[in-house]
């Protein structure tokens, strides 16, 4: 966050700049929970601030023209210092933040898939993408309070049942491929594919049906200085046997922002058309 970024996005005008107590206050919207935030140290050091650099602080009241305050959303916000685990708590069907998450999944679906693949190394082809998106819609995944605009790539899997790994494509030496190699599962093998840089998980010769599945769980926000990441655990099971330890995955909460800052020349139109069809 810089003075120049704030000027460019808000033009330093109302409703984001409001006079309060004879001094200007600078507001924005929390990207995780949709609540108003007060920007501190932007043009002048705020008295009692915890840092010399600009930062956002949740504002516990509605700010006209910016955002309405939602105490429940704040309580579950991963960027809140008083964060609570939301479990399976859901937003109401008419919740504004939930509706915005639905629209974002439709409009940024290709980028969410890209973030998932780069973070885990597990490829999502067209058929699998439609299957995941259809499950997300049926489950109304946008209503979970644990869902935010930057973590929807993982929310596609978080509420989904265990997913089969046999037949899936993995990025060579990506996180999941390396993890499975360390497990040395004798009933599977990695087959080279026509897709450059990827292998397919297949059953090994001499083995019948192989039930190898994974599950995403244990979402946790972690502050690294002034930057927030989310960690997840990916569990792998062979039949009813779960391998230990789980694969720990780290999602950079700024990943989507960095993709959205680029031009649209490399967007995946096939996935965008699919999302427009499924999430009409």
PDB file of C-alpha atoms in Angstrom:
ATOM      1  CA  UNK A   1       0.000   0.000   0.000  1.00  0.00           C
ATOM      2  CA  UNK A   2       1.432   3.361  -1.041  1.00  0.00           C
ATOM      3  CA  UNK A   3       0.231   6.942  -1.358  1.00  0.00           C
ATOM      4  CA  UNK A   4       0.332   6.630  -5.147  1.00  0.00           C
ATOM      5  CA  UNK A   5      -1.723   3.400  -5.189  1.00  0.00           C
ATOM      6  CA  UNK A   6      -4.355   4.947  -2.946  1.00  0.00           C
ATOM      7  CA  UNK A   7      -4.577   8.100  -5.070  1.00  0.00           C
ATOM      8  CA  UNK A   8      -4.905   6.056  -8.250  1.00  0.00           C
ATOM      9  CA  UNK A   9      -7.683   3.820  -6.913  1.00  0.00           C
ATOM     10  CA  UNK A  10      -9.732   6.426  -5.038  1.00  0.00           C
ATOM     11  CA  UNK A  11      -8.699   9.782  -6.579  1.00  0.00           C
ATOM     12  CA  UNK A  12      -8.445  10.805  -2.917  1.00  0.00           C
ATOM     13  CA  UNK A  13     -12.132  11.709  -2.982  1.00  0.00           C
ATOM     14  CA  UNK A  14     -15.281  10.845  -1.050  1.00  0.00           C
ATOM     15  CA  UNK A  15     -16.540   8.397  -0.002  1.00  0.00           C
ATOM     16  CA  UNK A  16     -13.069   6.929   0.561  1.00  0.00           C
ATOM     17  CA  UNK A  17     -11.763  10.184   2.041  1.00  0.00           C
ATOM     18  CA  UNK A  18     -14.007  11.664   4.721  1.00  0.00           C
ATOM     19  CA  UNK A  19     -13.501  14.525   7.149  1.00  0.00           C
ATOM     20  CA  UNK A  20     -13.853  13.381  10.738  1.00  0.00           C
ATOM     21  CA  UNK A  21     -12.970  15.546  13.729  1.00  0.00           C
ATOM     22  CA  UNK A  22     -11.573  18.199  11.405  1.00  0.00           C
ATOM     23  CA  UNK A  23      -9.070  15.799   9.834  1.00  0.00           C
ATOM     24  CA  UNK A  24      -9.263  13.556   6.748  1.00  0.00           C
ATOM     25  CA  UNK A  25      -9.771   9.834   7.322  1.00  0.00           C
ATOM     26  CA  UNK A  26      -8.883   7.369   4.590  1.00  0.00           C
ATOM     27  CA  UNK A  27     -11.048   4.295   4.065  1.00  0.00           C
ATOM     28  CA  UNK A  28     -11.047   1.163   1.931  1.00  0.00           C
ATOM     29  CA  UNK A  29     -12.720  -2.265   1.933  1.00  0.00           C
ATOM     30  CA  UNK A  30     -11.184  -5.370   3.516  1.00  0.00           C
ATOM     31  CA  UNK A  31     -10.571  -7.836   0.687  1.00  0.00           C
ATOM     32  CA  UNK A  32     -11.285 -10.820   2.932  1.00  0.00           C
ATOM     33  CA  UNK A  33     -14.479  -9.909   4.792  1.00  0.00           C
ATOM     34  CA  UNK A  34     -15.883  -6.891   2.920  1.00  0.00           C
ATOM     35  CA  UNK A  35     -15.920  -4.676   5.994  1.00  0.00           C
ATOM     36  CA  UNK A  36     -14.661  -1.072   5.980  1.00  0.00           C
ATOM     37  CA  UNK A  37     -11.035  -0.552   6.957  1.00  0.00           C
ATOM     38  CA  UNK A  38      -9.292   2.620   8.077  1.00  0.00           C
ATOM     39  CA  UNK A  39      -5.960   3.277   6.381  1.00  0.00           C
ATOM     40  CA  UNK A  40      -3.324   4.391   8.873  1.00  0.00           C
ATOM     41  CA  UNK A  41       0.013   6.138   8.199  1.00  0.00           C
ATOM     42  CA  UNK A  42      -0.888   6.865   4.602  1.00  0.00           C
ATOM     43  CA  UNK A  43      -0.031  10.565   4.340  1.00  0.00           C
ATOM     44  CA  UNK A  44       0.806  11.205   7.992  1.00  0.00           C
ATOM     45  CA  UNK A  45       1.855   8.991  10.897  1.00  0.00           C
ATOM     46  CA  UNK A  46      -1.242   8.031  12.885  1.00  0.00           C
ATOM     47  CA  UNK A  47      -0.945   8.570  16.646  1.00  0.00           C
ATOM     48  CA  UNK A  48      -0.490   5.253  18.446  1.00  0.00           C
ATOM     49  CA  UNK A  49       0.003   3.246  15.248  1.00  0.00           C
ATOM     50  CA  UNK A  50       1.874  -0.046  15.513  1.00  0.00           C
ATOM     51  CA  UNK A  51       3.961   0.484  12.379  1.00  0.00           C
ATOM     52  CA  UNK A  52       5.639   3.295  10.498  1.00  0.00           C
ATOM     53  CA  UNK A  53       4.321   1.926   7.202  1.00  0.00           C
ATOM     54  CA  UNK A  54       0.781   2.331   5.832  1.00  0.00           C
ATOM     55  CA  UNK A  55      -1.584  -0.450   6.884  1.00  0.00           C
ATOM     56  CA  UNK A  56      -5.308  -1.175   7.102  1.00  0.00           C
ATOM     57  CA  UNK A  57      -7.224  -1.553  10.349  1.00  0.00           C
ATOM     58  CA  UNK A  58     -10.781  -2.873  10.581  1.00  0.00           C
ATOM     59  CA  UNK A  59     -13.274  -0.126  11.318  1.00  0.00           C
ATOM     60  CA  UNK A  60     -16.122  -1.265  13.568  1.00  0.00           C
ATOM     61  CA  UNK A  61     -18.869   0.867  12.029  1.00  0.00           C
ATOM     62  CA  UNK A  62     -20.473   1.282   8.638  1.00  0.00           C
ATOM     63  CA  UNK A  63     -18.901   3.897   6.378  1.00  0.00           C
ATOM     64  CA  UNK A  64     -21.502   5.363   4.000  1.00  0.00           C
ATOM     65  CA  UNK A  65     -20.561   4.816   0.395  1.00  0.00           C
ATOM     66  CA  UNK A  66     -17.705   2.433   1.267  1.00  0.00           C
ATOM     67  CA  UNK A  67     -19.066  -0.625   3.103  1.00  0.00           C
ATOM     68  CA  UNK A  68     -21.529  -1.708   5.761  1.00  0.00           C
ATOM     69  CA  UNK A  69     -20.083  -3.205   8.930  1.00  0.00           C
ATOM     70  CA  UNK A  70     -20.755  -6.925   9.437  1.00  0.00           C
ATOM     71  CA  UNK A  71     -19.618  -8.064  12.875  1.00  0.00           C
ATOM     72  CA  UNK A  72     -19.911 -11.768  12.060  1.00  0.00           C
ATOM     73  CA  UNK A  73     -17.789 -11.374   8.935  1.00  0.00           C
ATOM     74  CA  UNK A  74     -15.205  -9.443  10.953  1.00  0.00           C
ATOM     75  CA  UNK A  75     -15.078 -12.141  13.634  1.00  0.00           C
ATOM     76  CA  UNK A  76     -14.248 -14.761  10.998  1.00  0.00           C
ATOM     77  CA  UNK A  77     -11.980 -12.543   8.873  1.00  0.00           C
ATOM     78  CA  UNK A  78      -8.537 -14.166   8.352  1.00  0.00           C
ATOM     79  CA  UNK A  79      -6.967 -10.688   8.325  1.00  0.00           C
ATOM     80  CA  UNK A  80      -8.396  -9.863  11.752  1.00  0.00           C
ATOM     81  CA  UNK A  81      -6.091 -10.136  14.744  1.00  0.00           C
ATOM     82  CA  UNK A  82      -9.070 -11.574  16.669  1.00  0.00           C
ATOM     83  CA  UNK A  83      -9.774 -14.195  14.030  1.00  0.00           C
ATOM     84  CA  UNK A  84     -12.033 -17.137  14.927  1.00  0.00           C
ATOM     85  CA  UNK A  85     -12.415 -20.340  12.935  1.00  0.00           C
ATOM     86  CA  UNK A  86     -15.763 -20.055  11.123  1.00  0.00           C
ATOM     87  CA  UNK A  87     -16.200 -23.810  10.752  1.00  0.00           C
ATOM     88  CA  UNK A  88     -19.115 -24.391   8.367  1.00  0.00           C
ATOM     89  CA  UNK A  89     -20.905 -21.155   9.285  1.00  0.00           C
ATOM     90  CA  UNK A  90     -22.569 -19.645   6.238  1.00  0.00           C
ATOM     91  CA  UNK A  91     -23.581 -16.227   5.022  1.00  0.00           C
ATOM     92  CA  UNK A  92     -27.233 -15.550   4.350  1.00  0.00           C
ATOM     93  CA  UNK A  93     -28.367 -16.162   0.739  1.00  0.00           C
ATOM     94  CA  UNK A  94     -28.680 -12.404   0.158  1.00  0.00           C
ATOM     95  CA  UNK A  95     -25.320 -11.471   1.702  1.00  0.00           C
ATOM     96  CA  UNK A  96     -23.547  -8.913  -0.488  1.00  0.00           C
ATOM     97  CA  UNK A  97     -20.074 -10.371   0.045  1.00  0.00           C
ATOM     98  CA  UNK A  98     -21.332 -13.823  -0.889  1.00  0.00           C
ATOM     99  CA  UNK A  99     -22.882 -12.514  -4.100  1.00  0.00           C
ATOM    100  CA  UNK A 100     -19.584 -10.811  -4.964  1.00  0.00           C
ATOM    101  CA  UNK A 101     -17.686 -14.075  -4.391  1.00  0.00           C
ATOM    102  CA  UNK A 102     -20.072 -15.841  -6.769  1.00  0.00           C
ATOM    103  CA  UNK A 103     -19.407 -13.216  -9.442  1.00  0.00           C
ATOM    104  CA  UNK A 104     -15.660 -13.416  -8.854  1.00  0.00           C
ATOM    105  CA  UNK A 105     -15.642 -17.191  -9.274  1.00  0.00           C
ATOM    106  CA  UNK A 106     -17.424 -16.743 -12.602  1.00  0.00           C
ATOM    107  CA  UNK A 107     -15.185 -13.917 -13.822  1.00  0.00           C
ATOM    108  CA  UNK A 108     -11.836 -15.157 -12.438  1.00  0.00           C
ATOM    109  CA  UNK A 109     -12.279 -18.923 -12.643  1.00  0.00           C
ATOM    110  CA  UNK A 110      -9.298 -19.443 -14.950  1.00  0.00           C
ATOM    111  CA  UNK A 111      -7.077 -17.538 -12.543  1.00  0.00           C
ATOM    112  CA  UNK A 112      -8.330 -19.502  -9.542  1.00  0.00           C
ATOM    113  CA  UNK A 113      -7.505 -22.739 -11.384  1.00  0.00           C
ATOM    114  CA  UNK A 114      -4.057 -21.366 -12.237  1.00  0.00           C
ATOM    115  CA  UNK A 115      -3.405 -20.478  -8.575  1.00  0.00           C
ATOM    116  CA  UNK A 116      -4.457 -23.979  -7.481  1.00  0.00           C
ATOM    117  CA  UNK A 117      -2.172 -25.661 -10.019  1.00  0.00           C
ATOM    118  CA  UNK A 118       0.828 -23.484  -9.186  1.00  0.00           C
ATOM    119  CA  UNK A 119       0.346 -23.926  -5.426  1.00  0.00           C
ATOM    120  CA  UNK A 120      -0.254 -27.692  -5.416  1.00  0.00           C
ATOM    121  CA  UNK A 121       1.059 -29.033  -8.729  1.00  0.00           C
ATOM    122  CA  UNK A 122      -2.239 -30.850  -9.413  1.00  0.00           C
ATOM    123  CA  UNK A 123      -3.578 -30.159 -12.913  1.00  0.00           C
ATOM    124  CA  UNK A 124      -7.266 -29.384 -13.407  1.00  0.00           C
ATOM    125  CA  UNK A 125      -8.398 -30.305 -16.914  1.00  0.00           C
ATOM    126  CA  UNK A 126     -11.608 -29.131 -18.544  1.00  0.00           C
ATOM    127  CA  UNK A 127     -13.761 -32.050 -17.400  1.00  0.00           C
ATOM    128  CA  UNK A 128     -12.445 -31.887 -13.847  1.00  0.00           C
ATOM    129  CA  UNK A 129     -12.891 -28.102 -13.790  1.00  0.00           C
ATOM    130  CA  UNK A 130     -16.566 -28.382 -14.745  1.00  0.00           C
ATOM    131  CA  UNK A 131     -17.082 -31.108 -12.130  1.00  0.00           C
ATOM    132  CA  UNK A 132     -15.518 -29.003  -9.367  1.00  0.00           C
ATOM    133  CA  UNK A 133     -17.395 -25.874 -10.347  1.00  0.00           C
ATOM    134  CA  UNK A 134     -20.704 -27.742 -10.477  1.00  0.00           C
ATOM    135  CA  UNK A 135     -20.103 -29.165  -6.980  1.00  0.00           C
ATOM    136  CA  UNK A 136     -19.195 -25.679  -5.713  1.00  0.00           C
ATOM    137  CA  UNK A 137     -22.416 -24.283  -7.120  1.00  0.00           C
ATOM    138  CA  UNK A 138     -24.553 -27.117  -5.717  1.00  0.00           C
ATOM    139  CA  UNK A 139     -22.975 -26.639  -2.278  1.00  0.00           C
ATOM    140  CA  UNK A 140     -23.281 -22.824  -2.497  1.00  0.00           C
ATOM    141  CA  UNK A 141     -19.600 -22.482  -1.666  1.00  0.00           C
ATOM    142  CA  UNK A 142     -19.729 -18.679  -1.833  1.00  0.00           C
ATOM    143  CA  UNK A 143     -21.794 -18.629   1.353  1.00  0.00           C
ATOM    144  CA  UNK A 144     -19.080 -20.051   3.628  1.00  0.00           C
ATOM    145  CA  UNK A 145     -17.585 -17.394   5.872  1.00  0.00           C
ATOM    146  CA  UNK A 146     -14.189 -19.049   5.436  1.00  0.00           C
ATOM    147  CA  UNK A 147     -14.322 -18.201   1.710  1.00  0.00           C
ATOM    148  CA  UNK A 148     -12.690 -14.965   0.570  1.00  0.00           C
ATOM    149  CA  UNK A 149     -11.821 -13.487  -2.777  1.00  0.00           C
ATOM    150  CA  UNK A 150      -8.211 -14.686  -2.627  1.00  0.00           C
ATOM    151  CA  UNK A 151      -8.778 -18.289  -1.450  1.00  0.00           C
ATOM    152  CA  UNK A 152     -11.532 -19.521  -3.756  1.00  0.00           C
ATOM    153  CA  UNK A 153      -9.047 -21.723  -5.617  1.00  0.00           C
ATOM    154  CA  UNK A 154      -8.877 -23.806  -2.420  1.00  0.00           C
ATOM    155  CA  UNK A 155     -12.555 -23.414  -1.577  1.00  0.00           C
ATOM    156  CA  UNK A 156     -13.334 -25.398  -4.757  1.00  0.00           C
ATOM    157  CA  UNK A 157     -11.872 -28.384  -2.891  1.00  0.00           C
ATOM    158  CA  UNK A 158     -12.432 -27.524   0.772  1.00  0.00           C
ATOM    159  CA  UNK A 159     -16.087 -28.545   0.980  1.00  0.00           C
ATOM    160  CA  UNK A 160     -15.788 -31.242  -1.694  1.00  0.00           C
ATOM    161  CA  UNK A 161     -15.645 -34.952  -0.842  1.00  0.00           C
ATOM    162  CA  UNK A 162     -12.339 -36.814  -1.120  1.00  0.00           C
ATOM    163  CA  UNK A 163     -10.983 -36.649  -4.673  1.00  0.00           C
ATOM    164  CA  UNK A 164      -9.431 -39.553  -6.558  1.00  0.00           C
ATOM    165  CA  UNK A 165      -5.790 -39.071  -7.574  1.00  0.00           C
ATOM    166  CA  UNK A 166      -5.499 -42.003  -9.967  1.00  0.00           C
ATOM    167  CA  UNK A 167      -5.595 -40.672 -13.528  1.00  0.00           C
ATOM    168  CA  UNK A 168      -4.737 -37.116 -12.470  1.00  0.00           C
ATOM    169  CA  UNK A 169      -1.877 -35.140 -13.979  1.00  0.00           C
ATOM    170  CA  UNK A 170       0.834 -33.765 -11.693  1.00  0.00           C
ATOM    171  CA  UNK A 171       3.456 -31.125 -12.367  1.00  0.00           C
ATOM    172  CA  UNK A 172       6.815 -32.873 -12.388  1.00  0.00           C
ATOM    173  CA  UNK A 173       8.575 -32.147  -9.090  1.00  0.00           C
ATOM    174  CA  UNK A 174       5.666 -29.989  -7.991  1.00  0.00           C
ATOM    175  CA  UNK A 175       4.568 -30.132  -4.321  1.00  0.00           C
ATOM    176  CA  UNK A 176       2.135 -33.042  -4.700  1.00  0.00           C
ATOM    177  CA  UNK A 177       4.392 -35.059  -7.020  1.00  0.00           C
ATOM    178  CA  UNK A 178       7.324 -34.738  -4.596  1.00  0.00           C
ATOM    179  CA  UNK A 179       5.078 -35.671  -1.673  1.00  0.00           C
ATOM    180  CA  UNK A 180       3.759 -38.824  -3.362  1.00  0.00           C
ATOM    181  CA  UNK A 181       7.258 -39.889  -4.401  1.00  0.00           C
ATOM    182  CA  UNK A 182       8.386 -39.694  -0.771  1.00  0.00           C
ATOM    183  CA  UNK A 183       5.481 -41.918   0.277  1.00  0.00           C
ATOM    184  CA  UNK A 184       6.741 -44.667  -2.077  1.00  0.00           C
ATOM    185  CA  UNK A 185       3.295 -46.138  -2.699  1.00  0.00           C
ATOM    186  CA  UNK A 186       3.905 -49.456  -4.466  1.00  0.00           C
ATOM    187  CA  UNK A 187       0.452 -49.656  -6.058  1.00  0.00           C
ATOM    188  CA  UNK A 188       0.925 -46.534  -8.207  1.00  0.00           C
ATOM    189  CA  UNK A 189       3.396 -45.329 -10.813  1.00  0.00           C
ATOM    190  CA  UNK A 190       4.002 -42.033 -12.588  1.00  0.00           C
ATOM    191  CA  UNK A 191       3.545 -42.225 -16.350  1.00  0.00           C
ATOM    192  CA  UNK A 192       5.051 -39.648 -18.736  1.00  0.00           C
ATOM    193  CA  UNK A 193       2.419 -37.780 -20.765  1.00  0.00           C
ATOM    194  CA  UNK A 194       2.147 -35.730 -23.932  1.00  0.00           C
ATOM    195  CA  UNK A 195       1.562 -32.727 -21.697  1.00  0.00           C
ATOM    196  CA  UNK A 196       5.049 -31.291 -21.296  1.00  0.00           C
ATOM    197  CA  UNK A 197       6.264 -31.159 -17.711  1.00  0.00           C
ATOM    198  CA  UNK A 198       3.500 -33.407 -16.309  1.00  0.00           C
ATOM    199  CA  UNK A 199       3.139 -37.057 -15.304  1.00  0.00           C
ATOM    200  CA  UNK A 200      -0.040 -39.063 -14.740  1.00  0.00           C
ATOM    201  CA  UNK A 201      -0.798 -41.065 -11.614  1.00  0.00           C
ATOM    202  CA  UNK A 202      -1.553 -44.632 -12.735  1.00  0.00           C
ATOM    203  CA  UNK A 203      -1.947 -47.948 -10.937  1.00  0.00           C
ATOM    204  CA  UNK A 204       1.192 -50.029 -11.044  1.00  0.00           C
ATOM    205  CA  UNK A 205       1.344 -53.259 -13.003  1.00  0.00           C
ATOM    206  CA  UNK A 206       0.016 -56.243 -11.108  1.00  0.00           C
ATOM    207  CA  UNK A 207      -2.392 -54.184  -9.029  1.00  0.00           C
ATOM    208  CA  UNK A 208      -6.141 -54.018  -9.386  1.00  0.00           C
ATOM    209  CA  UNK A 209      -8.346 -51.099  -8.439  1.00  0.00           C
ATOM    210  CA  UNK A 210      -6.420 -48.469  -6.468  1.00  0.00           C
ATOM    211  CA  UNK A 211      -8.349 -46.116  -4.176  1.00  0.00           C
ATOM    212  CA  UNK A 212      -5.912 -43.223  -3.723  1.00  0.00           C
ATOM    213  CA  UNK A 213      -7.649 -40.023  -2.660  1.00  0.00           C
ATOM    214  CA  UNK A 214      -6.851 -36.617  -1.212  1.00  0.00           C
ATOM    215  CA  UNK A 215      -8.661 -34.115   0.967  1.00  0.00           C
ATOM    216  CA  UNK A 216      -8.013 -30.433   1.713  1.00  0.00           C
ATOM    217  CA  UNK A 217      -8.528 -29.284   5.307  1.00  0.00           C
ATOM    218  CA  UNK A 218      -7.200 -27.248   8.261  1.00  0.00           C
ATOM    219  CA  UNK A 219      -7.290 -23.749   6.767  1.00  0.00           C
ATOM    220  CA  UNK A 220      -5.263 -21.358   8.936  1.00  0.00           C
ATOM    221  CA  UNK A 221      -4.331 -17.693   8.428  1.00  0.00           C
ATOM    222  CA  UNK A 222      -0.714 -16.861   9.257  1.00  0.00           C
ATOM    223  CA  UNK A 223       0.711 -13.356   9.555  1.00  0.00           C
ATOM    224  CA  UNK A 224       4.238 -12.863   8.260  1.00  0.00           C
ATOM    225  CA  UNK A 225       5.022  -9.361   9.373  1.00  0.00           C
ATOM    226  CA  UNK A 226       2.333  -7.215   7.762  1.00  0.00           C
ATOM    227  CA  UNK A 227       1.589  -9.881   5.135  1.00  0.00           C
ATOM    228  CA  UNK A 228      -0.991 -12.649   5.508  1.00  0.00           C
ATOM    229  CA  UNK A 229      -0.824 -16.119   3.993  1.00  0.00           C
ATOM    230  CA  UNK A 230      -3.141 -19.076   4.463  1.00  0.00           C
ATOM    231  CA  UNK A 231      -1.893 -22.572   5.156  1.00  0.00           C
ATOM    232  CA  UNK A 232      -3.762 -25.762   4.329  1.00  0.00           C
ATOM    233  CA  UNK A 233      -3.151 -29.446   4.816  1.00  0.00           C
ATOM    234  CA  UNK A 234      -3.601 -32.008   2.071  1.00  0.00           C
ATOM    235  CA  UNK A 235      -4.218 -35.553   3.319  1.00  0.00           C
ATOM    236  CA  UNK A 236      -3.671 -38.602   1.117  1.00  0.00           C
ATOM    237  CA  UNK A 237      -5.355 -41.935   1.818  1.00  0.00           C
ATOM    238  CA  UNK A 238      -4.843 -45.361   0.252  1.00  0.00           C
ATOM    239  CA  UNK A 239      -8.159 -46.993   0.930  1.00  0.00           C
ATOM    240  CA  UNK A 240      -8.789 -46.327   4.615  1.00  0.00           C
ATOM    241  CA  UNK A 241      -5.104 -45.789   5.436  1.00  0.00           C
ATOM    242  CA  UNK A 242      -4.051 -42.163   5.822  1.00  0.00           C
ATOM    243  CA  UNK A 243      -0.413 -41.263   5.297  1.00  0.00           C
ATOM    244  CA  UNK A 244       1.460 -39.116   7.796  1.00  0.00           C
ATOM    245  CA  UNK A 245       2.465 -36.357   7.850  1.00  0.00           C
ATOM    246  CA  UNK A 246       0.096 -34.352   5.658  1.00  0.00           C
ATOM    247  CA  UNK A 247       1.378 -32.166   2.855  1.00  0.00           C
ATOM    248  CA  UNK A 248       1.423 -28.542   4.051  1.00  0.00           C
ATOM    249  CA  UNK A 249       0.488 -25.975   1.407  1.00  0.00           C
ATOM    250  CA  UNK A 250       0.901 -22.209   1.609  1.00  0.00           C
ATOM    251  CA  UNK A 251      -1.416 -19.887  -0.324  1.00  0.00           C
ATOM    252  CA  UNK A 252      -0.131 -16.367  -0.921  1.00  0.00           C
ATOM    253  CA  UNK A 253      -3.105 -14.067  -0.382  1.00  0.00           C
ATOM    254  CA  UNK A 254      -1.649 -11.630  -2.916  1.00  0.00           C
ATOM    255  CA  UNK A 255      -1.480 -14.180  -5.765  1.00  0.00           C
ATOM    256  CA  UNK A 256      -4.816 -13.193  -7.312  1.00  0.00           C
ATOM    257  CA  UNK A 257      -3.973  -9.489  -7.131  1.00  0.00           C
ATOM    258  CA  UNK A 258      -0.735 -10.073  -9.017  1.00  0.00           C
ATOM    259  CA  UNK A 259      -2.577 -11.976 -11.757  1.00  0.00           C
ATOM    260  CA  UNK A 260      -5.308  -9.357 -12.043  1.00  0.00           C
ATOM    261  CA  UNK A 261      -2.685  -6.629 -12.455  1.00  0.00           C
ATOM    262  CA  UNK A 262      -1.555  -8.269 -15.711  1.00  0.00           C
ATOM    263  CA  UNK A 263      -3.220  -7.851 -19.091  1.00  0.00           C
ATOM    264  CA  UNK A 264      -5.861 -10.288 -20.317  1.00  0.00           C
ATOM    265  CA  UNK A 265      -3.895 -11.697 -23.247  1.00  0.00           C
ATOM    266  CA  UNK A 266      -3.135 -14.974 -21.476  1.00  0.00           C
ATOM    267  CA  UNK A 267      -6.582 -15.668 -19.999  1.00  0.00           C
ATOM    268  CA  UNK A 268      -7.987 -19.175 -20.488  1.00  0.00           C
ATOM    269  CA  UNK A 269     -11.131 -18.479 -22.515  1.00  0.00           C
ATOM    270  CA  UNK A 270     -12.240 -22.102 -22.381  1.00  0.00           C
ATOM    271  CA  UNK A 271     -12.437 -22.011 -18.587  1.00  0.00           C
ATOM    272  CA  UNK A 272     -14.076 -18.578 -18.610  1.00  0.00           C
ATOM    273  CA  UNK A 273     -16.766 -19.755 -21.037  1.00  0.00           C
ATOM    274  CA  UNK A 274     -17.306 -22.817 -18.855  1.00  0.00           C
ATOM    275  CA  UNK A 275     -17.717 -20.669 -15.738  1.00  0.00           C
ATOM    276  CA  UNK A 276     -20.159 -18.377 -17.541  1.00  0.00           C
ATOM    277  CA  UNK A 277     -22.210 -21.460 -18.483  1.00  0.00           C
ATOM    278  CA  UNK A 278     -22.161 -23.180 -15.086  1.00  0.00           C
ATOM    279  CA  UNK A 279     -22.554 -19.967 -13.047  1.00  0.00           C
ATOM    280  CA  UNK A 280     -25.075 -18.220 -15.291  1.00  0.00           C
TER     281      UNK A 280
END
